[in-house]
Amino acid sequence: MTPAGRRIAAAAEELFYSRGITAVGVDLIAERSGVTKRTLYNQFGSKDHLVATYLRERDQRWRSLVQAALDVGETPVEAVTAPFEALRTWSETNSRGCAFINALAELPDPSHPAHRLATDQKLWLLNLFEELATRAGCSHPATLASQLLVLHEGALATQPLSVDTLSTTTELARCLVRSSVRDQERQALDHRP
Amino acid sequence: MTPAGRRIAAAAEELFYSRGITAVGVDLIAERSGVTKRTLYNQFGSKDHLVATYLRERDQRWRSLVQAALDVGETPVEAVTAPFEALRTWSETNSRGCAFINALAELPDPSHPAHRLATDQKLWLLNLFEELATRAGCSHPATLASQLLVLHEGALATQPLSVDTLSTTTELARCLVRSSVRDQERQALDHRP
DNA sequence: GGATGTGTTCACAGATCAGTATATCGGCGA
DNA sequence: TCGCCGATATACTGATCTGTGAACACATCC
């Protein structure tokens, strides 16, 4: 990506997230990034492609943040709720909710690339939760993973209400994981009396 | 509201929810409701007012549904999770997530009437949870209420992913309530030995 | 019978939307 | 020095957006 392309992508990300996708025109993005509309179209082809790039970059940044939270080297049980730690950092600079949920709200056409990106992101998180839960020795990893996903999305969705729910939600998530681990350990004892 | 006004409101609700607010023009709403654009503006004044009406009517419908779920006469403990029962019915015909979260995503201006409506709706639910939790004898009603709200919004937010999370979430909510009631009962016993 | 209110028809304003055409400029490698 | 490529400037298309103006039809009520 050329320097102009990076400036365009950065301006698009800021504007799309803060003002909404449909509400932001390409003219504004070009003006904000100090670039002509012609350059924008030479780089990205269409607004839809620019939207897809916006979501793709955001997804990558989010996954890197989660990976960083996993890399600090916690115990397997603590690692399960690492995405909630990442969310705490993320929320400090992203207070307008989940960009993917917002994108789905604005772009109802299921064939739009944003749909795949949004769905893939959530499913990635769901699978990550399940994998981490399995590794930590939880009793029903799939069920726990979907519960953690709901908690995660709920914390994101209630964010624009300016009611602090993240700390309470994180605590509940940790509690669920610990309880699930205990269940598994008890079952293991019961089966080997 | 005149007959034409009702038709307009009905068409607007259907279109706004299924396609998004910004993406739907007043011309389309007028055409769908068999009405001229002039009549639409005579009835509602502006698109923003029509949007506000759309959200207000939806809010009323939702609150009636929750009230109906409460009126079936369950035990106080079961009543706490009645909104989740209402959500099950609601989801059958509303599979595009929460209209208020979606509206907030599209209308970032905090002075837009949609913001107050959305915030008020969520706070109403939060207060309802707290009130029901208190009535059921839960140990920390405020904390439990915010956890239930997060679960509720999470179940709504994950709905467009076509991954069934509602039943698991409802079960978790019931489990939290029962556990909270047990805590309170145990504390009561401890304090009166 | 006139007044009022609801709704219709048609035309229009002014802005903004995504996307394109054409011509030019400057740097960089061959 | 010559082409090539990223980028620029300016102007434009055709569609769509919200919102308005003015004249007219039809009903109901006083």
Short mmCIF file of C-alpha atoms (C1' of nucleotides) in Angstrom, two decimals:
data_model
loop_
_atom_site.label_atom_id
_atom_site.label_comp_id
_atom_site.label_asym_id
_atom_site.label_seq_id
_atom_site.Cartn_x
_atom_site.Cartn_y
_atom_site.Cartn_z
CA MET A 1 0.00 0.00 0.00
CA THR A 2 1.36 3.40 -1.00
CA PRO A 3 1.76 6.26 1.52
CA ALA A 4 -1.35 7.92 0.13
CA GLY A 5 -3.21 4.63 0.43
CA ARG A 6 -2.26 4.34 4.09
CA ARG A 7 -3.40 7.88 4.81
CA ILE A 8 -6.73 7.12 3.09
CA ALA A 9 -7.20 3.92 5.08
CA ALA A 10 -6.41 5.70 8.35
CA ALA A 11 -8.84 8.53 7.65
CA ALA A 12 -11.51 6.06 6.53
CA GLU A 13 -11.14 4.00 9.69
CA GLU A 14 -11.47 7.03 11.94
CA LEU A 15 -14.47 8.44 10.08
CA PHE A 16 -16.31 5.17 9.47
CA TYR A 17 -16.05 4.17 13.10
CA SER A 18 -16.97 7.50 14.64
CA ARG A 19 -19.70 8.60 12.22
CA GLY A 20 -20.97 5.44 10.59
CA ILE A 21 -20.28 3.98 7.17
CA THR A 22 -23.27 5.20 5.20
CA ALA A 23 -23.07 8.67 6.70
CA VAL A 24 -19.48 9.22 5.51
CA GLY A 25 -18.93 10.06 1.86
CA VAL A 26 -15.80 9.37 -0.14
CA ASP A 27 -15.34 13.10 -0.69
CA LEU A 28 -14.87 13.65 3.03
CA ILE A 29 -12.42 10.78 3.33
CA ALA A 30 -10.37 12.14 0.43
CA GLU A 31 -10.34 15.61 1.93
CA ARG A 32 -9.35 14.36 5.40
CA SER A 33 -6.45 12.32 4.06
CA GLY A 34 -5.17 15.19 1.89
CA VAL A 35 -5.79 13.22 -1.28
CA THR A 36 -7.89 13.55 -4.41
CA LYS A 37 -10.89 11.36 -4.96
CA ARG A 38 -9.14 10.04 -8.06
CA THR A 39 -6.28 8.69 -5.96
CA LEU A 40 -8.76 7.07 -3.60
CA TYR A 41 -10.45 5.24 -6.44
CA ASN A 42 -7.10 4.29 -7.99
CA GLN A 43 -6.11 2.69 -4.69
CA PHE A 44 -9.33 1.01 -3.60
CA GLY A 45 -11.59 0.78 -6.63
CA SER A 46 -14.85 1.43 -4.81
CA LYS A 47 -16.28 2.51 -1.50
CA ASP A 48 -17.27 -1.06 -0.71
CA HIS A 49 -13.67 -2.19 -1.08
CA LEU A 50 -12.58 0.65 1.18
CA VAL A 51 -15.14 -0.46 3.76
CA ALA A 52 -13.85 -4.02 3.53
CA THR A 53 -10.28 -2.79 4.05
CA TYR A 54 -11.40 -0.76 7.06
CA LEU A 55 -12.95 -3.79 8.72
CA ARG A 56 -10.08 -6.08 7.78
CA GLU A 57 -7.49 -3.77 9.34
CA ARG A 58 -9.59 -3.36 12.45
CA ASP A 59 -9.95 -7.10 12.74
CA GLN A 60 -6.18 -7.55 12.49
CA ARG A 61 -5.51 -4.93 15.15
CA TRP A 62 -8.02 -6.57 17.47
CA ARG A 63 -6.58 -10.04 16.98
CA SER A 64 -3.06 -8.72 17.63
CA LEU A 65 -4.27 -7.15 20.85
CA VAL A 66 -5.85 -10.42 21.98
CA GLN A 67 -2.70 -12.29 21.03
CA ALA A 68 -0.64 -9.82 23.05
CA ALA A 69 -2.90 -10.38 26.04
CA LEU A 70 -2.35 -14.13 25.63
CA ASP A 71 1.40 -13.73 25.32
CA VAL A 72 1.92 -12.18 28.74
CA GLY A 73 2.06 -15.76 29.98
CA GLU A 74 -0.77 -16.30 32.39
CA THR A 75 -1.94 -19.66 33.69
CA PRO A 76 -4.19 -21.63 31.31
CA VAL A 77 -7.22 -20.77 33.44
CA GLU A 78 -6.46 -17.04 33.41
CA ALA A 79 -5.77 -17.20 29.68
CA VAL A 80 -9.41 -18.06 28.93
CA THR A 81 -10.51 -14.58 29.94
CA ALA A 82 -7.58 -12.81 28.28
CA PRO A 83 -9.86 -11.36 25.56
CA PHE A 84 -11.69 -9.47 28.29
CA GLU A 85 -8.39 -7.92 29.36
CA ALA A 86 -7.78 -6.95 25.75
CA LEU A 87 -11.26 -5.46 25.62
CA ARG A 88 -10.43 -3.21 28.56
CA THR A 89 -7.49 -1.70 26.69
CA TRP A 90 -9.46 -1.58 23.45
CA SER A 91 -12.39 0.26 25.01
CA GLU A 92 -10.24 3.16 26.11
CA THR A 93 -9.95 4.36 22.53
CA ASN A 94 -13.03 2.72 20.98
CA SER A 95 -16.13 3.86 22.77
CA ARG A 96 -18.61 3.54 19.93
CA GLY A 97 -19.26 -0.17 20.31
CA CYS A 98 -18.23 -3.00 18.00
CA ALA A 99 -17.38 -1.86 14.48
CA PHE A 100 -18.58 -5.16 13.06
CA ILE A 101 -21.96 -5.14 14.77
CA ASN A 102 -22.33 -1.54 13.65
CA ALA A 103 -21.37 -2.47 10.10
CA LEU A 104 -23.94 -5.27 10.06
CA ALA A 105 -26.53 -2.79 11.24
CA GLU A 106 -25.84 -0.50 8.31
CA LEU A 107 -25.22 -3.04 5.56
CA PRO A 108 -28.08 -5.54 5.56
CA ASP A 109 -27.07 -7.09 2.25
CA PRO A 110 -25.62 -10.51 3.20
CA SER A 111 -23.49 -10.58 0.06
CA HIS A 112 -21.54 -7.52 1.15
CA PRO A 113 -17.97 -8.47 2.11
CA ALA A 114 -18.51 -6.84 5.50
CA HIS A 115 -20.86 -9.66 6.44
CA ARG A 116 -18.28 -12.36 6.00
CA LEU A 117 -15.67 -10.34 7.85
CA ALA A 118 -17.99 -9.68 10.78
CA THR A 119 -19.20 -13.25 11.03
CA ASP A 120 -15.67 -14.61 10.71
CA GLN A 121 -14.42 -12.33 13.47
CA LYS A 122 -17.06 -13.47 15.94
CA LEU A 123 -16.62 -17.12 15.02
CA TRP A 124 -12.87 -16.73 15.42
CA LEU A 125 -13.41 -15.46 18.94
CA LEU A 126 -15.87 -18.25 19.67
CA ASN A 127 -13.37 -20.88 18.53
CA LEU A 128 -10.59 -19.18 20.49
CA PHE A 129 -12.69 -19.30 23.66
CA GLU A 130 -13.43 -22.97 23.10
CA GLU A 131 -9.79 -23.80 22.45
CA LEU A 132 -8.62 -21.91 25.53
CA ALA A 133 -11.35 -23.51 27.63
CA THR A 134 -10.34 -26.97 26.47
CA ARG A 135 -6.70 -26.23 27.24
CA ALA A 136 -7.61 -24.99 30.73
CA GLY A 137 -9.53 -28.20 31.41
CA CYS A 138 -13.07 -26.85 31.52
CA SER A 139 -16.01 -29.22 31.69
CA HIS A 140 -18.11 -28.14 28.69
CA PRO A 141 -15.85 -26.01 26.50
CA ALA A 142 -18.37 -25.38 23.72
CA THR A 143 -21.12 -24.20 26.05
CA LEU A 144 -18.72 -22.10 28.08
CA ALA A 145 -17.30 -20.57 24.91
CA SER A 146 -20.68 -19.42 23.68
CA GLN A 147 -21.45 -17.98 27.12
CA LEU A 148 -18.17 -16.08 27.10
CA LEU A 149 -18.88 -14.79 23.60
CA VAL A 150 -22.28 -13.50 24.70
CA LEU A 151 -20.69 -11.79 27.70
CA HIS A 152 -18.05 -10.29 25.46
CA GLU A 153 -20.53 -8.95 22.92
CA GLY A 154 -22.84 -7.79 25.66
CA ALA A 155 -20.06 -5.78 27.27
CA LEU A 156 -19.34 -4.20 23.89
CA ALA A 157 -22.99 -3.51 23.13
CA THR A 158 -23.70 -1.82 26.46
CA GLN A 159 -20.62 0.34 26.10
CA PRO A 160 -22.34 3.28 24.34
CA LEU A 161 -24.75 3.51 27.29
CA SER A 162 -21.94 4.89 29.43
CA VAL A 163 -22.84 2.42 32.16
CA ASP A 164 -19.73 0.61 33.34
CA THR A 165 -20.36 -3.06 32.78
CA LEU A 166 -16.95 -4.30 31.69
CA SER A 167 -15.42 -4.92 35.11
CA THR A 168 -18.50 -6.74 36.41
CA THR A 169 -18.70 -8.78 33.21
CA THR A 170 -15.01 -9.71 33.36
CA GLU A 171 -15.43 -10.86 36.93
CA LEU A 172 -18.44 -12.98 35.94
CA ALA A 173 -16.47 -14.49 33.06
CA ARG A 174 -13.61 -15.45 35.40
CA CYS A 175 -16.11 -16.92 37.83
CA LEU A 176 -17.69 -19.05 35.09
CA VAL A 177 -14.32 -20.37 33.98
CA ARG A 178 -13.21 -21.28 37.52
CA SER A 179 -16.53 -22.97 38.18
CA SER A 180 -16.24 -24.95 34.95
CA VAL A 181 -12.73 -26.08 35.84
CA ARG A 182 -13.91 -27.18 39.30
CA ASP A 183 -16.76 -29.16 37.70
CA GLN A 184 -14.32 -31.00 35.49
CA GLU A 185 -11.98 -31.80 38.38
CA ARG A 186 -14.86 -33.10 40.48
CA GLN A 187 -16.06 -35.30 37.63
CA ALA A 188 -12.56 -36.66 37.21
CA LEU A 189 -12.48 -37.58 40.90
CA ASP A 190 -15.90 -39.21 40.73
CA HIS A 191 -14.88 -41.41 37.82
CA ARG A 192 -11.72 -42.52 39.60
CA PRO A 193 -12.88 -43.22 43.13
CA MET B 1 -52.60 9.48 14.27
CA THR B 2 -54.53 9.43 10.97
CA PRO B 3 -54.91 6.22 8.92
CA ALA B 4 -52.29 7.46 6.47
CA GLY B 5 -49.99 8.26 9.39
CA ARG B 6 -50.33 4.72 10.73
CA ARG B 7 -49.54 3.24 7.32
CA ILE B 8 -46.46 5.45 7.07
CA ALA B 9 -45.27 4.47 10.55
CA ALA B 10 -45.77 0.78 9.77
CA ALA B 11 -43.85 0.97 6.50
CA ALA B 12 -41.10 3.01 8.13
CA GLU B 13 -40.70 0.50 10.94
CA GLU B 14 -40.40 -2.41 8.57
CA LEU B 15 -37.95 -0.64 6.25
CA PHE B 16 -35.82 1.03 8.92
CA TYR B 17 -35.36 -2.20 10.82
CA SER B 18 -34.65 -4.46 7.86
CA ARG B 19 -32.51 -2.11 5.76
CA GLY B 20 -31.12 0.46 8.16
CA ILE B 21 -32.16 4.03 8.81
CA THR B 22 -29.72 5.95 6.66
CA ALA B 23 -30.12 3.56 3.76
CA VAL B 24 -33.88 4.10 3.53
CA GLY B 25 -35.11 7.31 1.94
CA VAL B 26 -38.41 9.01 2.62
CA ASP B 27 -39.43 8.50 -1.01
CA LEU B 28 -39.35 4.74 -0.52
CA ILE B 29 -41.35 4.93 2.70
CA ALA B 30 -43.98 7.10 1.02
CA GLU B 31 -44.21 4.73 -1.92
CA ARG B 32 -44.49 1.64 0.29
CA SER B 33 -47.27 3.12 2.39
CA GLY B 34 -49.23 4.27 -0.68
CA VAL B 35 -48.86 7.90 0.31
CA THR B 36 -47.29 11.03 -1.11
CA LYS B 37 -44.14 12.49 0.30
CA ARG B 38 -46.17 15.62 1.07
CA THR B 39 -48.47 13.67 3.38
CA LEU B 40 -45.48 12.12 5.12
CA TYR B 41 -44.03 15.52 5.88
CA ASN B 42 -47.42 16.88 6.91
CA GLN B 43 -47.71 14.05 9.43
CA PHE B 44 -44.19 13.80 10.80
CA GLY B 45 -42.43 17.04 9.93
CA SER B 46 -39.03 15.51 9.22
CA LYS B 47 -37.27 12.21 8.77
CA ASP B 48 -35.71 12.52 12.21
CA HIS B 49 -39.14 12.74 13.80
CA LEU B 50 -40.23 9.69 11.82
CA VAL B 51 -37.16 7.85 13.10
CA ALA B 52 -38.01 8.86 16.64
CA THR B 53 -41.57 7.61 16.19
CA TYR B 54 -40.26 4.33 14.81
CA LEU B 55 -38.08 3.75 17.85
CA ARG B 56 -40.75 4.91 20.28
CA GLU B 57 -43.34 2.47 18.90
CA ARG B 58 -40.83 -0.33 18.93
CA ASP B 59 -39.94 0.42 22.52
CA GLN B 60 -43.60 0.34 23.51
CA ARG B 61 -44.15 -3.00 21.77
CA TRP B 62 -41.11 -4.46 23.50
CA ARG B 63 -42.16 -3.25 26.94
CA SER B 64 -45.65 -4.66 26.44
CA LEU B 65 -44.14 -8.01 25.53
CA VAL B 66 -41.98 -8.02 28.66
CA GLN B 67 -44.98 -7.00 30.74
CA ALA B 68 -46.98 -9.85 29.24
CA ALA B 69 -44.20 -12.26 30.13
CA LEU B 70 -44.30 -10.95 33.70
CA ASP B 71 -48.09 -11.22 33.87
CA VAL B 72 -48.24 -14.97 33.33
CA GLY B 73 -47.67 -15.21 37.07
CA GLU B 74 -44.43 -17.01 37.70
CA THR B 75 -42.66 -17.20 41.05
CA PRO B 76 -40.60 -14.10 41.96
CA VAL B 77 -37.39 -15.98 41.16
CA GLU B 78 -38.62 -17.05 37.73
CA ALA B 79 -39.89 -13.54 37.05
CA VAL B 80 -36.36 -12.13 37.09
CA THR B 81 -35.56 -13.89 33.83
CA ALA B 82 -38.93 -13.15 32.21
CA PRO B 83 -37.34 -10.66 29.78
CA PHE B 84 -35.34 -13.55 28.36
CA GLU B 85 -38.59 -15.39 27.70
CA ALA B 86 -39.92 -12.29 25.98
CA LEU B 87 -36.74 -12.13 23.94
CA ARG B 88 -37.34 -15.65 22.66
CA THR B 89 -40.73 -14.65 21.25
CA TRP B 90 -39.36 -11.34 19.99
CA SER B 91 -36.48 -12.95 18.13
CA GLU B 92 -38.77 -15.06 16.00
CA THR B 93 -39.80 -12.00 14.02
CA ASN B 94 -36.83 -9.70 14.67
CA SER B 95 -33.66 -11.33 13.49
CA ARG B 96 -31.65 -8.20 12.69
CA GLY B 97 -30.47 -7.49 16.21
CA CYS B 98 -31.49 -4.67 18.50
CA ALA B 99 -33.07 -1.72 16.70
CA PHE B 100 -31.70 0.69 19.30
CA ILE B 101 -28.12 -0.52 19.14
CA ASN B 102 -28.39 -0.39 15.36
CA ALA B 103 -29.79 3.13 15.52
CA LEU B 104 -26.94 4.26 17.77
CA ALA B 105 -24.53 2.79 15.26
CA GLU B 106 -25.98 4.87 12.45
CA LEU B 107 -26.71 8.10 14.31
CA PRO B 108 -23.59 9.15 16.22
CA ASP B 109 -24.94 12.60 17.06
CA PRO B 110 -25.77 12.43 20.80
CA SER B 111 -28.37 15.18 20.45
CA HIS B 112 -30.47 13.06 18.10
CA PRO B 113 -33.69 11.96 19.85
CA ALA B 114 -32.81 8.35 19.04
CA HIS B 115 -30.00 8.53 21.57
CA ARG B 116 -32.23 9.35 24.49
CA LEU B 117 -34.74 6.70 23.44
CA ALA B 118 -32.09 4.02 23.15
CA THR B 119 -30.40 4.90 26.42
CA ASP B 120 -33.72 5.12 28.23
CA GLN B 121 -34.78 1.73 26.95
CA LYS B 122 -31.65 0.02 28.21
CA LEU B 123 -31.76 1.81 31.54
CA TRP B 124 -35.40 0.84 31.92
CA LEU B 125 -34.46 -2.80 31.47
CA LEU B 126 -31.56 -2.42 33.90
CA ASN B 127 -33.86 -0.95 36.54
CA LEU B 128 -36.45 -3.63 35.87
CA PHE B 129 -33.87 -6.36 36.42
CA GLU B 130 -32.77 -4.73 39.66
CA GLU B 131 -36.32 -4.36 40.89
CA LEU B 132 -37.20 -7.97 40.05
CA ALA B 133 -33.98 -9.17 41.65
CA THR B 134 -34.71 -7.27 44.83
CA ARG B 135 -38.23 -8.66 44.93
CA ALA B 136 -36.91 -12.19 44.46
CA GLY B 137 -34.51 -11.75 47.35
CA CYS B 138 -31.20 -11.78 45.50
CA SER B 139 -28.00 -10.90 47.33
CA HIS B 140 -26.58 -8.06 45.19
CA PRO B 141 -29.44 -6.84 43.00
CA ALA B 142 -27.52 -4.02 41.28
CA THR B 143 -24.60 -6.22 40.26
CA LEU B 144 -26.88 -9.03 39.18
CA ALA B 145 -28.99 -6.60 37.16
CA SER B 146 -26.03 -5.31 35.19
CA GLN B 147 -24.89 -8.88 34.55
CA LEU B 148 -28.35 -9.80 33.29
CA LEU B 149 -28.42 -6.72 31.06
CA VAL B 150 -25.08 -7.68 29.54
CA LEU B 151 -26.35 -11.21 28.91
CA HIS B 152 -29.49 -9.82 27.36
CA GLU B 153 -27.66 -7.43 25.04
CA GLY B 154 -25.10 -10.08 24.22
CA ALA B 155 -27.80 -12.51 23.17
CA LEU B 156 -29.28 -9.81 20.95
CA ALA B 157 -25.94 -8.79 19.49
CA THR B 158 -24.88 -12.33 18.59
CA GLN B 159 -28.24 -12.96 16.95
CA PRO B 160 -27.23 -11.88 13.41
CA LEU B 161 -24.40 -14.44 13.53
CA SER B 162 -26.98 -17.20 13.20
CA VAL B 163 -25.32 -19.04 16.08
CA ASP B 164 -27.93 -20.08 18.62
CA THR B 165 -26.93 -18.46 21.89
CA LEU B 166 -30.28 -17.53 23.37
CA SER B 167 -31.12 -20.80 25.07
CA THR B 168 -27.66 -21.15 26.62
CA THR B 169 -27.74 -17.53 27.74
CA THR B 170 -31.20 -17.89 29.28
CA GLU B 171 -30.04 -20.93 31.19
CA LEU B 172 -27.01 -19.03 32.46
CA ALA B 173 -29.21 -16.13 33.52
CA ARG B 174 -31.49 -18.47 35.50
CA CYS B 175 -28.46 -20.06 37.09
CA LEU B 176 -27.10 -16.68 38.18
CA VAL B 177 -30.41 -15.70 39.73
CA ARG B 178 -30.77 -18.96 41.64
CA SER B 179 -27.21 -18.71 42.88
CA SER B 180 -27.78 -15.13 44.00
CA VAL B 181 -30.91 -16.13 45.91
CA ARG B 182 -29.03 -18.98 47.62
CA ASP B 183 -26.26 -16.56 48.64
CA GLN B 184 -28.78 -14.27 50.25
CA GLU B 185 -30.48 -17.12 52.11
CA ARG B 186 -27.16 -18.40 53.40
CA GLN B 187 -26.17 -14.94 54.59
CA ALA B 188 -29.49 -14.62 56.38
CA LEU B 189 -28.82 -17.90 58.18
CA ASP B 190 -25.29 -16.86 59.11
CA HIS B 191 -26.49 -13.64 60.65
CA ARG B 192 -29.11 -15.44 62.73
CA PRO B 193 -27.24 -18.45 64.12
"C1'" DG C 1 -72.95 26.59 2.22
"C1'" DG C 2 -68.66 27.82 3.76
"C1'" DA C 3 -64.77 26.51 6.72
"C1'" DT C 4 -61.44 23.21 8.10
"C1'" DG C 5 -58.52 19.38 7.80
"C1'" DT C 6 -56.64 15.38 5.35
"C1'" DG C 7 -54.65 13.93 1.35
"C1'" DT C 8 -53.19 14.24 -3.67
"C1'" DT C 9 -50.57 15.78 -7.84
"C1'" DC C 10 -46.76 17.82 -9.85
"C1'" DA C 11 -42.86 20.45 -9.91
"C1'" DC C 12 -38.93 22.12 -7.87
"C1'" DA C 13 -34.92 23.49 -4.91
"C1'" DG C 14 -30.31 22.70 -3.20
"C1'" DA C 15 -27.31 19.53 -1.59
"C1'" DT C 16 -24.79 15.31 -1.64
"C1'" DC C 17 -23.94 10.81 -3.31
"C1'" DA C 18 -20.57 7.31 -5.92
"C1'" DG C 19 -17.84 7.27 -9.67
"C1'" DT C 20 -15.45 9.03 -14.18
"C1'" DA C 21 -12.81 11.96 -17.83
"C1'" DT C 22 -8.98 14.55 -19.08
"C1'" DA C 23 -4.89 16.66 -18.68
"C1'" DT C 24 -0.80 17.69 -15.96
"C1'" DC C 25 3.13 17.21 -12.70
"C1'" DG C 26 7.20 15.09 -10.53
"C1'" DG C 27 10.20 11.47 -9.38
"C1'" DC C 28 12.57 7.18 -10.59
"C1'" DG C 29 14.60 3.57 -13.07
"C1'" DA C 30 16.37 2.02 -17.76
"C1'" DT D 1 16.76 11.42 -21.93
"C1'" DC D 2 12.69 8.80 -22.19
"C1'" DG D 3 8.95 6.38 -20.63
"C1'" DC D 4 6.33 4.85 -16.58
"C1'" DC D 5 3.74 5.33 -12.47
"C1'" DG D 6 1.78 7.47 -8.48
"C1'" DA D 7 -0.51 11.50 -7.61
"C1'" DT D 8 -2.67 15.96 -8.58
"C1'" DA D 9 -6.30 19.44 -10.15
"C1'" DT D 10 -10.57 20.41 -12.10
"C1'" DA D 11 -14.63 19.45 -14.04
"C1'" DC D 12 -18.25 16.56 -14.87
"C1'" DT D 13 -22.13 12.78 -14.94
"C1'" DG D 14 -26.40 11.04 -13.37
"C1'" DA D 15 -28.63 9.58 -9.60
"C1'" DT D 16 -30.54 10.23 -5.06
"C1'" DC D 17 -31.17 12.72 -0.90
"C1'" DT D 18 -34.28 15.73 2.35
"C1'" DG D 19 -37.50 19.11 2.20
"C1'" DT D 20 -40.79 22.76 0.08
"C1'" DG D 21 -44.46 25.40 -2.83
"C1'" DA D 22 -48.82 25.81 -4.88
"C1'" DA D 23 -53.04 24.32 -6.60
"C1'" DC D 24 -56.69 21.04 -6.11
"C1'" DA D 25 -60.01 17.17 -4.47
"C1'" DC D 26 -62.93 15.30 -0.93
"C1'" DA D 27 -64.91 14.69 3.35
"C1'" DT D 28 -67.02 16.27 7.77
"C1'" DC D 29 -68.78 19.58 10.84
"C1'" DC D 30 -70.70 24.08 12.16
#
